[in-house]
Amino acid sequence: MGSSTRSCLLLLALVVLVHGAARSRSANNRFPDDFLFGSATAAYQVEGGWNADGKGESIWDHMLHEHPEYSADRQNGDVADDSYHLYKEDVRILKEMGMNHYRFSIAWTRIMPTGEANNINQAGIDYYNNLINELLDNGILPVVTMYHWDLPQWLQDLGGWTNPIIADYFEDYARVLYENFGDRVKWWITLNEPLTFVAGYSNDGYFIQPPWINKPGVGDYLAIHHLLIAHARAYHLYDEQYRATQQGKVSITIQSDWYEPLTNSTEDIAAADRARQFYLGMIAHPIFSTEGDYPAIVRELVDKKSKAEGRTRSRLPVFSKEMVEYIRGTYDFFGLNYYTGKLVTSGETGKNPSRDRDSEVVTSVDPSWPASSVSPWLKVVPWGFRKLITWIHENYNAPDILITENGFSDAGTLEDTDRISYFKSHLTELLKAVYVDGANVIGYTAWSLLDNLEWNKGYTQRFGVYYVNITDPARPRIPKASSQFLKELIQAREIPQD
Ligand code: GBH
């Protein structure tokens, strides 16, 4: 080959190379065509109408009525964003942003005031029918959470999640939902963040939540055990009686921080893995892993400590072989909530006994992580998002992952540039997990559509892309800069580059 041919080929190769690089760079920035964008809320945080038209009392109604002092600003969900009356406004702003889906939750007590199936409240069914129909009329898919922490107080009086009978009641509830809404709702999430709400039985941390029962390392484990069964019951019910005709998907939403080893030491690496097993695997492993059941390290450590405490049985109940099989595989996708990351080393912390102490890990945060959020727990750790997604992809058989929450809190400014950069950096890491690591992320749901009642923090920590002035009885929805950012991003299906 002549030297001019050679340099010609070389040039061609160079052009192809540069072109390819440019292409893959822009591809990395672009969302897959069928990727879903949405936003989320939860019933107690937005609906209000706490006793309207026959709604029953939930554990959150109960606690914040009895103990207004448990709330940072003495607010409660009695009126909240008044979405019970203003749901058309919510749909309007979802459409304004071009959202593909809306993740909202159903208040069990609005439909079944005591939680029992012999007592159905038609006004509650009507409300959700109206919301679902309004969404569909506007081309928005409903993604429905069955349980976002607002248990009927009547069921709590029977022990709530610590009573195994809860699985029967939850299955009854799921049946009512499939029967009434399943013709139109194709995305179901049984439970939101199990490991967050079971802390109501262990008085863990600073998150005061109902039933606020102080039985760490016992009550929370009972609740975990029974909610896994309840979830599986709802899943199998769908499989056996509804899937053929309704053809939707049923799964669960799990929240996890990313747990990064404090140093590269073998000890810290093992500690970080223990943290993932105790704070994510505890729920995910029984459902999503190949072998099912609680993670081996969880079983081993809790059993060992229970024995050393002189107990006749483990504080963590044991599943029969049949139950392990019954729970394993009860998912159609992985619902993931991500907010922040932690550094992990081994050590002893927490009450004795408690899940924290059982895990033999101590967590901390890196002082260099931005603490721009008003929520003290929410340090900005975007790279943890990618690592968590990829860890789930690799450990649980590459499931379809729907990000069901991700978001940032401030005190309530309309020029919410910190929220925009939070979204931007997290979406950038999400796309790395997709294009570089091969994870199957099918959608992203921003928490939250509206500023809303941040549980016992009231309105002091605001996550909305729309601002709500809760002293204005009309509760107008006012767009923040971040809603415009999401609108443009969804339109372009691409992360804007500076
Ligand atoms: C999600 O939980 C919830 O699903 C959602 O309802 C909530 O509004 C949103 O996040 C924002 O918080 O009281 O300082 O001890 C995310 C996991 C678990 C983070 C409880 C805050 C309490 C911190 N959350 N945690 S603190």
CSV table of C-alpha atoms and ligand atoms in Angstrom, one decimal, residues 42 45 103 148-149 192-193 196 204-209 253 255 257 337 339 375-378 405 447-448 452-457 461 463, ligand 1:
chain,number,residue,atom,x,y,z
A,42,ALA,CA,-48.0,10.6,49.1
A,45,GLN,CA,-48.5,14.6,52.7
A,103,ARG,CA,-46.7,8.4,41.4
A,148,HIS,CA,-47.2,5.2,52.0
A,149,TRP,CA,-47.2,4.9,55.8
A,192,ASN,CA,-43.2,2.5,50.2
A,193,GLU,CA,-39.8,2.3,52.0
A,196,THR,CA,-38.3,3.6,57.0
A,204,ASP,CA,-34.9,4.9,65.8
A,205,GLY,CA,-33.3,8.2,65.0
A,206,TYR,CA,-34.9,11.6,65.1
A,207,PHE,CA,-37.8,10.6,62.8
A,208,ILE,CA,-40.7,10.6,65.2
A,209,GLN,CA,-43.4,8.5,63.5
A,253,THR,CA,-40.3,0.6,46.6
A,255,GLN,CA,-35.1,3.3,49.8
A,257,ASP,CA,-28.5,5.3,50.8
A,337,ASN,CA,-35.8,5.8,46.2
A,339,TYR,CA,-31.4,10.6,48.3
A,375,SER,CA,-32.7,18.4,55.8
A,376,PRO,CA,-29.7,17.5,57.9
A,377,TRP,CA,-29.6,13.9,56.6
A,378,LEU,CA,-29.5,15.0,53.0
A,405,GLU,CA,-38.1,9.0,44.3
A,447,TRP,CA,-39.8,13.9,44.7
A,448,SER,CA,-41.9,15.9,44.8
A,452,ASN,CA,-45.9,19.1,51.1
A,453,LEU,CA,-46.1,18.0,54.7
A,454,GLU,CA,-42.6,16.5,55.3
A,455,TRP,CA,-44.0,14.2,58.0
A,456,ASN,CA,-42.9,15.4,61.4
A,457,LYS,CA,-40.8,18.2,59.9
A,461,GLN,CA,-38.3,21.1,54.7
A,463,PHE,CA,-39.1,19.2,48.3
B,1,GBH,C1,-38.8,9.6,51.5
B,1,GBH,O1,-38.1,9.0,52.5
B,1,GBH,C2,-40.3,9.4,51.7
B,1,GBH,O2,-40.8,8.3,50.9
B,1,GBH,C3,-41.1,10.7,51.4
B,1,GBH,O3,-42.4,10.5,51.9
B,1,GBH,C4,-40.4,11.9,52.0
B,1,GBH,O4,-41.2,13.0,51.9
B,1,GBH,C5,-39.1,12.0,51.3
B,1,GBH,O5,-38.4,10.9,51.4
B,1,GBH,C6,-38.3,13.2,51.8
B,1,GBH,O6,-37.8,12.9,53.1
B,1,GBH,O7,-35.9,12.9,60.9
B,1,GBH,O8,-33.8,13.7,60.4
B,1,GBH,O9,-34.0,11.5,61.5
B,1,GBH,C7,-36.7,9.2,52.4
B,1,GBH,C8,-36.0,8.5,53.6
B,1,GBH,C9,-36.2,8.4,55.9
B,1,GBH,C10,-35.2,10.3,54.9
B,1,GBH,C11,-36.4,9.2,57.2
B,1,GBH,C12,-35.4,11.1,56.2
B,1,GBH,C13,-35.7,10.9,58.6
B,1,GBH,C14,-34.5,11.8,58.9
B,1,GBH,N1,-36.2,9.3,54.8
B,1,GBH,N2,-35.4,10.2,57.4
B,1,GBH,S1,-34.6,12.5,60.5
